[in-house]
Each structure stands twice: as C-alpha cells, then as structure tokens.
Amino acid sequence: MPRRQNYLGFGVALAAIFATGVFASVGLTSPPCQAKHGTCATATPTTTTTATTAATPTPTTTTTATPTTTTSTTTTTTTTAAPTPTTTTTTATTTAAPPTIVSQLVTPEGATIQVYSDAVGGWTAQKIYDLLAPNAYQLSLIGPALTIKVSAQWASSTTTSVNLVGGVYTGYKANTYLQANGTSAFSNQPDAIIAHEYGHAWSLYHLYITQQGDWTSYLRARGLAGNTNLDTSYMWNRKEILAEDYRLLFGTTSAQNEMTQMNYLIPDARQVAGLKTFLSDTWG
C-alpha cells in the first residue's frame, strides 16, 4: 500500500503538470521488479517532454530583388560648328565727278578752246590761245575744224576724223588734248607740246584735204622715200616725223628750243633744204 500511495502521488503531480499546460522533463525510474513468479509490470518508459513555447512566427519577408536593368545609352554628341558669319564688306566707292569746263573760248579764227576744272597751272582759255596763236600757222584755215581741250586726265595727243565719200576726203575734224597736271610734258614745255600737237592738226588736214591721203610728195621732200624704217616704231612714225618738222619749222623759238627733234637718226628739219617752202607752198 505504501507503494501505491507513491504512484498515486505521482499521478496527482502529473495531472497537475498537464493542467497547467507546462511541460517539464520528468524522469521516471522503473522500480526493481520484485515478483519472483509471473510477469513484472513493464515500467513506464522514460518520457522526455520538451516544453515548447510556440513563438509567434516571424513573418517571412520575401524581398524580390528588382532586376537591375542596364540600359546602354549611346549618346552621340555632334558638335556643329557655329556657322561662319557672313561678313559683308561694303566698299564705298567714291566716284569723283567728271571735270567740267570752267573756261571756254572760240578764237577769232574759229578754234574752240576748253579748259577743264582739273587742269593744273592756272590755265584759262585765253592763256591757251595766247600760247597757240604764235605757234599756229594757217590757224584761220584749221581753226573751224579744231577743238583744244586742256585737262589733267588726258595725255597730250591729237585725234582726227574725216569722211571718205566717193573717193574724196571731206569733213575733217581735229581734237587736241593738252595734259595740264603739273608734271606732264605740257606743264613743263608748253610751247613745244602745243606746237607739236597743232603740227598734227595742220599736217593731217593737208594730208587728207589737200593731198587726199597721198604721202608721196612729203616723203620725197624729206628724203625718206623708200626708207624701210618708216612706221616701225614711234620715233619712225611718219605722222610724228611730220609733226616734229612743223614744230621746228613753224613753231616759236621756245617751241623749237624746249625739245630736240624726236627722231635723232634723220637730219634736223631745219637742215633739210627747201623743206619749209615745200610744206608751206606744196603740202599746204
């Protein structure tokens, strides 16, 4: 009976444990089997009770990794050069007003003299006439067909025009240009230049109107007929030789002395016998 009490006490204790819901690890030791006959009751096996505290389950957080998207961006940088600015250069072109006639005279012989505003040297139409008159043989004949222009812009020269109608030369005109710019031959040797240029106007008048374009008589009188050098250069130009003959034979002393004869390879006109008479009586 005492052993039974022990079991009873164990049962009460075990029941109390289960009633509390607390499990502890209790070791049961089987008492030694004392039965000598029969079967001993099997001892209650040792039960290991592990008290499990049910913890609140930790919520599983599933982190879904955001896939890394690698975007390969190729940036093409195009550097556009700034357009070269268009530079417009405006060149102001100052066009000088053409020279105007500031002095004009129609001589008693009918020649027209015009002095332009750009002429240098204080020239007037009257001064030009005063220079011309003593150097102009037969001015009353040549005058009506002659215009003299004095300006800084034109080289000293003489141009002529004539009409050829039915094989006959008529309508002769001559324009003489005298360059008065302060440094020209005319500015420095006015008598020689005006006599030479008037010599063109006079001699070509007679070439066309009197001789009807025939050079034969003059070339013979001058000793140049058949000379192969004629018209091969400026110095040998027959018109220039004749104008120089006029200057040296009909020009003033100043006109003769201011310049030597252009063509130095032929005799001086003043040394050619009968040349002056031929020019005044036959040619002209």
PDB file of C-alpha atoms in Angstrom:
ATOM      1  CA  MET A   1       0.000   0.000   0.000  1.00  0.00           C
ATOM      2  CA  PRO A   2       2.714   2.449   0.698  1.00  0.00           C
ATOM      3  CA  ARG A   3       3.933   1.921  -2.937  1.00  0.00           C
ATOM      4  CA  ARG A   4       0.506   2.575  -4.254  1.00  0.00           C
ATOM      5  CA  GLN A   5       0.401   5.802  -2.457  1.00  0.00           C
ATOM      6  CA  ASN A   6       3.593   6.773  -4.152  1.00  0.00           C
ATOM      7  CA  TYR A   7       2.055   6.119  -7.581  1.00  0.00           C
ATOM      8  CA  LEU A   8      -0.991   7.973  -6.646  1.00  0.00           C
ATOM      9  CA  GLY A   9       1.034  10.885  -5.572  1.00  0.00           C
ATOM     10  CA  PHE A  10       2.927  10.792  -8.877  1.00  0.00           C
ATOM     11  CA  GLY A  11      -0.296  10.696 -10.800  1.00  0.00           C
ATOM     12  CA  VAL A  12      -1.648  13.662  -8.981  1.00  0.00           C
ATOM     13  CA  ALA A  13       1.523  15.526  -9.628  1.00  0.00           C
ATOM     14  CA  LEU A  14       1.494  14.620 -13.301  1.00  0.00           C
ATOM     15  CA  ALA A  15      -2.095  15.609 -13.638  1.00  0.00           C
ATOM     16  CA  ALA A  16      -1.256  18.922 -12.072  1.00  0.00           C
ATOM     17  CA  ILE A  17       1.507  19.459 -14.598  1.00  0.00           C
ATOM     18  CA  PHE A  18      -0.765  18.776 -17.541  1.00  0.00           C
ATOM     19  CA  ALA A  19      -3.407  21.006 -16.043  1.00  0.00           C
ATOM     20  CA  THR A  20      -1.026  23.902 -16.063  1.00  0.00           C
ATOM     21  CA  GLY A  21      -0.008  23.243 -19.598  1.00  0.00           C
ATOM     22  CA  VAL A  22       3.599  23.407 -18.626  1.00  0.00           C
ATOM     23  CA  PHE A  23       5.704  20.561 -19.659  1.00  0.00           C
ATOM     24  CA  ALA A  24       8.846  19.689 -17.913  1.00  0.00           C
ATOM     25  CA  SER A  25      11.257  16.956 -18.457  1.00  0.00           C
ATOM     26  CA  VAL A  26      10.397  14.313 -15.789  1.00  0.00           C
ATOM     27  CA  GLY A  27      12.475  11.200 -15.418  1.00  0.00           C
ATOM     28  CA  LEU A  28      10.597   8.030 -14.346  1.00  0.00           C
ATOM     29  CA  THR A  29      12.686   5.237 -12.914  1.00  0.00           C
ATOM     30  CA  SER A  30      11.264   1.825 -13.086  1.00  0.00           C
ATOM     31  CA  PRO A  31      11.255   0.247  -9.648  1.00  0.00           C
ATOM     32  CA  PRO A  32      13.088  -3.012  -9.472  1.00  0.00           C
ATOM     33  CA  CYS A  33      10.987  -5.968 -10.374  1.00  0.00           C
ATOM     34  CA  GLN A  34      10.249  -7.836  -7.081  1.00  0.00           C
ATOM     35  CA  ALA A  35       7.999 -10.517  -8.409  1.00  0.00           C
ATOM     36  CA  LYS A  36       9.525 -13.864  -8.297  1.00  0.00           C
ATOM     37  CA  HIS A  37       6.729 -15.533 -10.113  1.00  0.00           C
ATOM     38  CA  GLY A  38       4.777 -14.113 -13.043  1.00  0.00           C
ATOM     39  CA  THR A  39       5.476 -11.162 -15.123  1.00  0.00           C
ATOM     40  CA  CYS A  40       6.638  -7.932 -13.809  1.00  0.00           C
ATOM     41  CA  ALA A  41       4.716  -4.993 -14.957  1.00  0.00           C
ATOM     42  CA  THR A  42       6.547  -3.091 -17.580  1.00  0.00           C
ATOM     43  CA  ALA A  43       7.914   0.054 -16.245  1.00  0.00           C
ATOM     44  CA  THR A  44       6.541   3.234 -17.674  1.00  0.00           C
ATOM     45  CA  PRO A  45       9.070   4.335 -20.208  1.00  0.00           C
ATOM     46  CA  THR A  46      11.003   7.448 -19.631  1.00  0.00           C
ATOM     47  CA  THR A  47       9.218  10.226 -21.356  1.00  0.00           C
ATOM     48  CA  THR A  48      11.210  13.285 -22.268  1.00  0.00           C
ATOM     49  CA  THR A  49       8.861  16.102 -22.600  1.00  0.00           C
ATOM     50  CA  THR A  50      10.304  19.139 -24.157  1.00  0.00           C
ATOM     51  CA  ALA A  51       8.427  22.247 -23.272  1.00  0.00           C
ATOM     52  CA  THR A  52       7.876  24.033 -26.492  1.00  0.00           C
ATOM     53  CA  THR A  53       6.964  27.640 -26.374  1.00  0.00           C
ATOM     54  CA  ALA A  54       5.172  28.370 -29.532  1.00  0.00           C
ATOM     55  CA  ALA A  55       6.816  31.589 -30.589  1.00  0.00           C
ATOM     56  CA  THR A  56       4.905  33.925 -32.799  1.00  0.00           C
ATOM     57  CA  PRO A  57       6.158  33.027 -36.189  1.00  0.00           C
ATOM     58  CA  THR A  58       8.329  35.701 -37.627  1.00  0.00           C
ATOM     59  CA  PRO A  59       6.739  36.720 -40.857  1.00  0.00           C
ATOM     60  CA  THR A  60       8.825  35.795 -43.737  1.00  0.00           C
ATOM     61  CA  THR A  61       9.607  38.831 -45.771  1.00  0.00           C
ATOM     62  CA  THR A  62      10.359  37.929 -49.278  1.00  0.00           C
ATOM     63  CA  THR A  63      12.351  40.627 -50.858  1.00  0.00           C
ATOM     64  CA  THR A  64      12.085  40.406 -54.504  1.00  0.00           C
ATOM     65  CA  ALA A  65      15.182  41.979 -55.905  1.00  0.00           C
ATOM     66  CA  THR A  66      14.301  44.484 -58.500  1.00  0.00           C
ATOM     67  CA  PRO A  67      16.069  43.283 -61.519  1.00  0.00           C
ATOM     68  CA  THR A  68      18.804  45.600 -62.469  1.00  0.00           C
ATOM     69  CA  THR A  69      18.146  46.834 -65.933  1.00  0.00           C
ATOM     70  CA  THR A  70      21.297  48.000 -67.588  1.00  0.00           C
ATOM     71  CA  THR A  71      20.387  50.402 -70.290  1.00  0.00           C
ATOM     72  CA  SER A  72      23.243  51.050 -72.600  1.00  0.00           C
ATOM     73  CA  THR A  73      22.667  54.548 -73.821  1.00  0.00           C
ATOM     74  CA  THR A  74      24.942  55.709 -76.560  1.00  0.00           C
ATOM     75  CA  THR A  75      24.932  59.435 -76.689  1.00  0.00           C
ATOM     76  CA  THR A  76      26.325  60.828 -79.873  1.00  0.00           C
ATOM     77  CA  THR A  77      27.336  64.384 -79.377  1.00  0.00           C
ATOM     78  CA  THR A  78      27.502  66.177 -82.653  1.00  0.00           C
ATOM     79  CA  THR A  79      29.304  69.422 -82.368  1.00  0.00           C
ATOM     80  CA  THR A  80      28.072  71.624 -85.114  1.00  0.00           C
ATOM     81  CA  ALA A  81      30.487  74.396 -85.699  1.00  0.00           C
ATOM     82  CA  ALA A  82      28.850  77.721 -85.468  1.00  0.00           C
ATOM     83  CA  PRO A  83      28.351  78.940 -88.984  1.00  0.00           C
ATOM     84  CA  THR A  84      30.949  81.392 -90.036  1.00  0.00           C
ATOM     85  CA  PRO A  85      29.224  84.702 -90.056  1.00  0.00           C
ATOM     86  CA  THR A  86      28.957  86.197 -93.458  1.00  0.00           C
ATOM     87  CA  THR A  87      30.900  89.369 -93.490  1.00  0.00           C
ATOM     88  CA  THR A  88      29.608  91.804 -95.988  1.00  0.00           C
ATOM     89  CA  THR A  89      32.190  94.377 -96.782  1.00  0.00           C
ATOM     90  CA  THR A  90      30.724  97.406 -98.302  1.00  0.00           C
ATOM     91  CA  THR A  91      33.328  99.338-100.111  1.00  0.00           C
ATOM     92  CA  ALA A  92      32.262 102.831-100.557  1.00  0.00           C
ATOM     93  CA  THR A  93      33.395 103.765-103.975  1.00  0.00           C
ATOM     94  CA  THR A  94      33.645 107.435-104.315  1.00  0.00           C
ATOM     95  CA  THR A  95      33.398 108.293-107.925  1.00  0.00           C
ATOM     96  CA  ALA A  96      34.799 111.703-108.483  1.00  0.00           C
ATOM     97  CA  ALA A  97      32.591 113.897-110.515  1.00  0.00           C
ATOM     98  CA  PRO A  98      33.988 114.248-114.014  1.00  0.00           C
ATOM     99  CA  PRO A  99      35.805 117.522-114.594  1.00  0.00           C
ATOM    100  CA  THR A 100      33.724 120.273-116.025  1.00  0.00           C
ATOM    101  CA  ILE A 101      34.577 123.096-118.359  1.00  0.00           C
ATOM    102  CA  VAL A 102      35.481 126.162-116.355  1.00  0.00           C
ATOM    103  CA  SER A 103      36.864 128.322-119.157  1.00  0.00           C
ATOM    104  CA  GLN A 104      35.950 128.307-122.836  1.00  0.00           C
ATOM    105  CA  LEU A 105      36.757 130.454-125.815  1.00  0.00           C
ATOM    106  CA  VAL A 106      36.093 130.419-129.533  1.00  0.00           C
ATOM    107  CA  THR A 107      39.023 132.178-131.106  1.00  0.00           C
ATOM    108  CA  PRO A 108      38.648 134.779-133.900  1.00  0.00           C
ATOM    109  CA  GLU A 109      39.899 132.051-136.257  1.00  0.00           C
ATOM    110  CA  GLY A 110      37.120 129.679-135.176  1.00  0.00           C
ATOM    111  CA  ALA A 111      39.072 127.289-132.984  1.00  0.00           C
ATOM    112  CA  THR A 112      37.361 126.194-129.760  1.00  0.00           C
ATOM    113  CA  ILE A 113      39.400 126.100-126.558  1.00  0.00           C
ATOM    114  CA  GLN A 114      38.079 124.426-123.410  1.00  0.00           C
ATOM    115  CA  VAL A 115      39.843 124.335-120.040  1.00  0.00           C
ATOM    116  CA  TYR A 116      38.544 121.781-117.518  1.00  0.00           C
ATOM    117  CA  SER A 117      38.240 122.080-113.775  1.00  0.00           C
ATOM    118  CA  ASP A 118      41.032 119.587-113.047  1.00  0.00           C
ATOM    119  CA  ALA A 119      43.665 121.446-115.075  1.00  0.00           C
ATOM    120  CA  VAL A 120      46.705 122.431-113.023  1.00  0.00           C
ATOM    121  CA  GLY A 121      48.735 125.561-113.662  1.00  0.00           C
ATOM    122  CA  GLY A 122      46.195 128.338-113.687  1.00  0.00           C
ATOM    123  CA  TRP A 123      45.344 127.864-117.338  1.00  0.00           C
ATOM    124  CA  THR A 124      42.457 129.727-118.910  1.00  0.00           C
ATOM    125  CA  ALA A 125      41.147 129.577-122.439  1.00  0.00           C
ATOM    126  CA  GLN A 126      42.696 132.948-123.153  1.00  0.00           C
ATOM    127  CA  LYS A 127      46.126 131.821-121.918  1.00  0.00           C
ATOM    128  CA  ILE A 128      45.942 128.769-124.147  1.00  0.00           C
ATOM    129  CA  TYR A 129      45.024 130.947-127.094  1.00  0.00           C
ATOM    130  CA  ASP A 130      47.933 133.268-126.325  1.00  0.00           C
ATOM    131  CA  LEU A 131      50.212 130.228-126.389  1.00  0.00           C
ATOM    132  CA  LEU A 132      48.639 128.781-129.543  1.00  0.00           C
ATOM    133  CA  ALA A 133      48.441 131.804-131.809  1.00  0.00           C
ATOM    134  CA  PRO A 134      52.171 132.373-132.464  1.00  0.00           C
ATOM    135  CA  ASN A 135      52.659 128.639-132.995  1.00  0.00           C
ATOM    136  CA  ALA A 136      49.669 128.105-135.285  1.00  0.00           C
ATOM    137  CA  TYR A 137      50.392 128.590-138.958  1.00  0.00           C
ATOM    138  CA  GLN A 138      47.189 128.951-141.046  1.00  0.00           C
ATOM    139  CA  LEU A 139      45.024 128.947-137.925  1.00  0.00           C
ATOM    140  CA  SER A 140      42.197 130.642-139.821  1.00  0.00           C
ATOM    141  CA  LEU A 141      42.120 127.597-142.130  1.00  0.00           C
ATOM    142  CA  ILE A 142      42.472 124.934-139.471  1.00  0.00           C
ATOM    143  CA  GLY A 143      40.616 126.738-136.654  1.00  0.00           C
ATOM    144  CA  PRO A 144      36.993 125.916-137.569  1.00  0.00           C
ATOM    145  CA  ALA A 145      37.849 122.190-137.536  1.00  0.00           C
ATOM    146  CA  LEU A 146      39.894 122.341-134.315  1.00  0.00           C
ATOM    147  CA  THR A 147      38.909 121.894-130.648  1.00  0.00           C
ATOM    148  CA  ILE A 148      41.550 122.100-127.914  1.00  0.00           C
ATOM    149  CA  LYS A 149      40.821 120.502-124.524  1.00  0.00           C
ATOM    150  CA  VAL A 150      43.027 121.223-121.508  1.00  0.00           C
ATOM    151  CA  SER A 151      42.718 118.799-118.593  1.00  0.00           C
ATOM    152  CA  ALA A 152      44.811 116.794-116.148  1.00  0.00           C
ATOM    153  CA  GLN A 153      43.297 113.477-117.157  1.00  0.00           C
ATOM    154  CA  TRP A 154      44.200 113.126-120.843  1.00  0.00           C
ATOM    155  CA  ALA A 155      47.669 112.604-122.238  1.00  0.00           C
ATOM    156  CA  SER A 156      48.718 115.229-124.735  1.00  0.00           C
ATOM    157  CA  SER A 157      47.659 113.988-128.145  1.00  0.00           C
ATOM    158  CA  THR A 158      45.628 114.821-131.247  1.00  0.00           C
ATOM    159  CA  THR A 159      42.879 112.771-132.833  1.00  0.00           C
ATOM    160  CA  THR A 160      41.401 113.414-136.227  1.00  0.00           C
ATOM    161  CA  SER A 161      38.399 112.248-138.199  1.00  0.00           C
ATOM    162  CA  VAL A 162      37.463 112.579-141.837  1.00  0.00           C
ATOM    163  CA  ASN A 163      34.773 111.361-144.177  1.00  0.00           C
ATOM    164  CA  LEU A 164      35.566 109.484-147.345  1.00  0.00           C
ATOM    165  CA  VAL A 165      32.727 109.940-149.810  1.00  0.00           C
ATOM    166  CA  GLY A 166      33.099 108.780-153.389  1.00  0.00           C
ATOM    167  CA  GLY A 167      36.840 108.511-153.000  1.00  0.00           C
ATOM    168  CA  VAL A 168      37.119 112.079-151.708  1.00  0.00           C
ATOM    169  CA  TYR A 169      38.101 113.075-148.181  1.00  0.00           C
ATOM    170  CA  THR A 170      35.892 115.739-146.611  1.00  0.00           C
ATOM    171  CA  GLY A 171      34.599 116.846-143.247  1.00  0.00           C
ATOM    172  CA  TYR A 172      37.928 116.942-141.437  1.00  0.00           C
ATOM    173  CA  LYS A 173      37.856 117.411-137.618  1.00  0.00           C
ATOM    174  CA  ALA A 174      40.649 117.511-135.076  1.00  0.00           C
ATOM    175  CA  ASN A 175      40.671 117.342-131.273  1.00  0.00           C
ATOM    176  CA  THR A 176      43.854 118.279-129.459  1.00  0.00           C
ATOM    177  CA  TYR A 177      44.302 117.300-125.806  1.00  0.00           C
ATOM    178  CA  LEU A 178      46.807 119.097-123.602  1.00  0.00           C
ATOM    179  CA  GLN A 179      47.611 117.419-120.271  1.00  0.00           C
ATOM    180  CA  ALA A 180      47.957 120.055-117.581  1.00  0.00           C
ATOM    181  CA  ASN A 181      48.640 118.086-114.382  1.00  0.00           C
ATOM    182  CA  GLY A 182      51.693 119.928-113.105  1.00  0.00           C
ATOM    183  CA  THR A 183      54.253 117.276-114.074  1.00  0.00           C
ATOM    184  CA  SER A 184      53.438 116.478-117.710  1.00  0.00           C
ATOM    185  CA  ALA A 185      55.458 117.483-120.750  1.00  0.00           C
ATOM    186  CA  PHE A 186      52.895 120.187-121.489  1.00  0.00           C
ATOM    187  CA  SER A 187      53.223 121.587-117.960  1.00  0.00           C
ATOM    188  CA  ASN A 188      56.995 121.804-118.378  1.00  0.00           C
ATOM    189  CA  GLN A 189      57.380 122.522-122.115  1.00  0.00           C
ATOM    190  CA  PRO A 190      54.105 124.153-123.148  1.00  0.00           C
ATOM    191  CA  ASP A 191      55.324 125.826-126.370  1.00  0.00           C
ATOM    192  CA  ALA A 192      56.946 122.677-127.735  1.00  0.00           C
ATOM    193  CA  ILE A 193      53.942 120.496-126.950  1.00  0.00           C
ATOM    194  CA  ILE A 194      51.286 122.850-128.319  1.00  0.00           C
ATOM    195  CA  ALA A 195      53.346 123.405-131.493  1.00  0.00           C
ATOM    196  CA  HIS A 196      53.831 119.661-131.968  1.00  0.00           C
ATOM    197  CA  GLU A 197      50.140 118.890-131.412  1.00  0.00           C
ATOM    198  CA  TYR A 198      48.998 121.711-133.658  1.00  0.00           C
ATOM    199  CA  GLY A 199      51.507 120.353-136.182  1.00  0.00           C
ATOM    200  CA  HIS A 200      49.440 117.130-136.217  1.00  0.00           C
ATOM    201  CA  ALA A 201      46.199 119.040-136.736  1.00  0.00           C
ATOM    202  CA  TRP A 202      47.734 121.162-139.519  1.00  0.00           C
ATOM    203  CA  SER A 203      49.662 118.442-141.375  1.00  0.00           C
ATOM    204  CA  LEU A 204      46.829 115.874-141.288  1.00  0.00           C
ATOM    205  CA  TYR A 205      44.367 118.430-142.520  1.00  0.00           C
ATOM    206  CA  HIS A 206      46.547 118.870-145.590  1.00  0.00           C
ATOM    207  CA  LEU A 207      47.215 115.141-145.903  1.00  0.00           C
ATOM    208  CA  TYR A 208      43.502 114.402-146.229  1.00  0.00           C
ATOM    209  CA  ILE A 209      42.008 117.557-147.672  1.00  0.00           C
ATOM    210  CA  THR A 210      44.877 118.895-149.828  1.00  0.00           C
ATOM    211  CA  GLN A 211      46.825 115.719-150.695  1.00  0.00           C
ATOM    212  CA  GLN A 212      43.839 113.358-150.443  1.00  0.00           C
ATOM    213  CA  GLY A 213      45.807 110.877-148.368  1.00  0.00           C
ATOM    214  CA  ASP A 214      48.924 110.724-150.544  1.00  0.00           C
ATOM    215  CA  TRP A 215      52.284 110.801-148.683  1.00  0.00           C
ATOM    216  CA  THR A 216      54.489 110.605-151.741  1.00  0.00           C
ATOM    217  CA  SER A 217      55.479 114.262-152.175  1.00  0.00           C
ATOM    218  CA  TYR A 218      56.293 114.749-148.495  1.00  0.00           C
ATOM    219  CA  LEU A 219      58.464 111.648-148.223  1.00  0.00           C
ATOM    220  CA  ARG A 220      60.447 112.725-151.234  1.00  0.00           C
ATOM    221  CA  ALA A 221      60.917 116.263-149.897  1.00  0.00           C
ATOM    222  CA  ARG A 222      62.020 114.864-146.542  1.00  0.00           C
ATOM    223  CA  GLY A 223      64.399 112.362-148.082  1.00  0.00           C
ATOM    224  CA  LEU A 224      62.565 109.397-146.616  1.00  0.00           C
ATOM    225  CA  ALA A 225      61.011 107.836-149.721  1.00  0.00           C
ATOM    226  CA  GLY A 226      61.691 104.113-149.619  1.00  0.00           C
ATOM    227  CA  ASN A 227      63.131 104.175-146.101  1.00  0.00           C
ATOM    228  CA  THR A 228      62.294 100.801-144.579  1.00  0.00           C
ATOM    229  CA  ASN A 229      62.371 102.187-141.062  1.00  0.00           C
ATOM    230  CA  LEU A 230      59.223 104.186-141.612  1.00  0.00           C
ATOM    231  CA  ASP A 231      56.408 103.223-139.269  1.00  0.00           C
ATOM    232  CA  THR A 232      58.478 100.581-137.468  1.00  0.00           C
ATOM    233  CA  SER A 233      58.441 102.460-134.170  1.00  0.00           C
ATOM    234  CA  TYR A 234      57.013 105.571-132.584  1.00  0.00           C
ATOM    235  CA  MET A 235      60.120 107.527-133.447  1.00  0.00           C
ATOM    236  CA  TRP A 236      59.841 106.419-137.056  1.00  0.00           C
ATOM    237  CA  ASN A 237      56.101 107.010-137.382  1.00  0.00           C
ATOM    238  CA  ARG A 238      55.640 109.280-140.414  1.00  0.00           C
ATOM    239  CA  LYS A 239      52.930 111.337-138.720  1.00  0.00           C
ATOM    240  CA  GLU A 240      55.232 112.018-135.759  1.00  0.00           C
ATOM    241  CA  ILE A 241      58.108 112.993-138.057  1.00  0.00           C
ATOM    242  CA  LEU A 242      55.880 115.448-139.922  1.00  0.00           C
ATOM    243  CA  ALA A 243      54.520 116.981-136.679  1.00  0.00           C
ATOM    244  CA  GLU A 244      58.103 117.473-135.482  1.00  0.00           C
ATOM    245  CA  ASP A 245      59.027 119.082-138.811  1.00  0.00           C
ATOM    246  CA  TYR A 246      56.172 121.527-138.289  1.00  0.00           C
ATOM    247  CA  ARG A 247      57.302 122.368-134.717  1.00  0.00           C
ATOM    248  CA  LEU A 248      60.882 123.044-135.802  1.00  0.00           C
ATOM    249  CA  LEU A 249      59.940 124.995-138.950  1.00  0.00           C
ATOM    250  CA  PHE A 250      56.820 126.917-137.881  1.00  0.00           C
ATOM    251  CA  GLY A 251      56.941 126.977-134.069  1.00  0.00           C
ATOM    252  CA  THR A 252      58.206 129.790-131.917  1.00  0.00           C
ATOM    253  CA  THR A 253      61.788 129.902-130.741  1.00  0.00           C
ATOM    254  CA  SER A 254      60.656 128.457-127.388  1.00  0.00           C
ATOM    255  CA  ALA A 255      58.815 125.665-129.176  1.00  0.00           C
ATOM    256  CA  GLN A 256      61.978 124.787-131.103  1.00  0.00           C
ATOM    257  CA  ASN A 257      64.335 125.008-128.141  1.00  0.00           C
ATOM    258  CA  GLU A 258      62.317 123.277-125.417  1.00  0.00           C
ATOM    259  CA  MET A 259      62.804 119.888-127.075  1.00  0.00           C
ATOM    260  CA  THR A 260      65.231 118.351-129.519  1.00  0.00           C
ATOM    261  CA  GLN A 261      63.981 116.575-132.627  1.00  0.00           C
ATOM    262  CA  MET A 262      62.364 113.301-131.639  1.00  0.00           C
ATOM    263  CA  ASN A 263      63.948 111.194-134.383  1.00  0.00           C
ATOM    264  CA  TYR A 264      67.633 111.862-133.952  1.00  0.00           C
ATOM    265  CA  LEU A 265      68.557 109.417-136.733  1.00  0.00           C
ATOM    266  CA  ILE A 266      67.380 111.693-139.528  1.00  0.00           C
ATOM    267  CA  PRO A 267      68.556 115.204-140.390  1.00  0.00           C
ATOM    268  CA  ASP A 268      67.132 118.055-138.364  1.00  0.00           C
ATOM    269  CA  ALA A 269      64.181 119.508-140.296  1.00  0.00           C
ATOM    270  CA  ARG A 270      65.797 122.928-140.227  1.00  0.00           C
ATOM    271  CA  GLN A 271      68.753 121.485-142.099  1.00  0.00           C
ATOM    272  CA  VAL A 272      66.777 119.961-144.934  1.00  0.00           C
ATOM    273  CA  ALA A 273      66.950 122.333-147.883  1.00  0.00           C
ATOM    274  CA  GLY A 274      63.609 123.560-149.189  1.00  0.00           C
ATOM    275  CA  LEU A 275      61.557 121.582-146.690  1.00  0.00           C
ATOM    276  CA  LYS A 276      59.870 124.590-145.133  1.00  0.00           C
ATOM    277  CA  THR A 277      58.959 126.022-148.525  1.00  0.00           C
ATOM    278  CA  PHE A 278      57.635 122.681-149.644  1.00  0.00           C
ATOM    279  CA  LEU A 279      55.406 122.403-146.605  1.00  0.00           C
ATOM    280  CA  SER A 280      54.006 125.924-146.831  1.00  0.00           C
ATOM    281  CA  ASP A 281      53.589 126.046-150.612  1.00  0.00           C
ATOM    282  CA  THR A 282      53.039 122.491-151.802  1.00  0.00           C
ATOM    283  CA  TRP A 283      51.887 120.379-148.938  1.00  0.00           C
ATOM    284  CA  GLY A 284      49.730 123.093-147.546  1.00  0.00           C
TER     285      GLY A 284
END
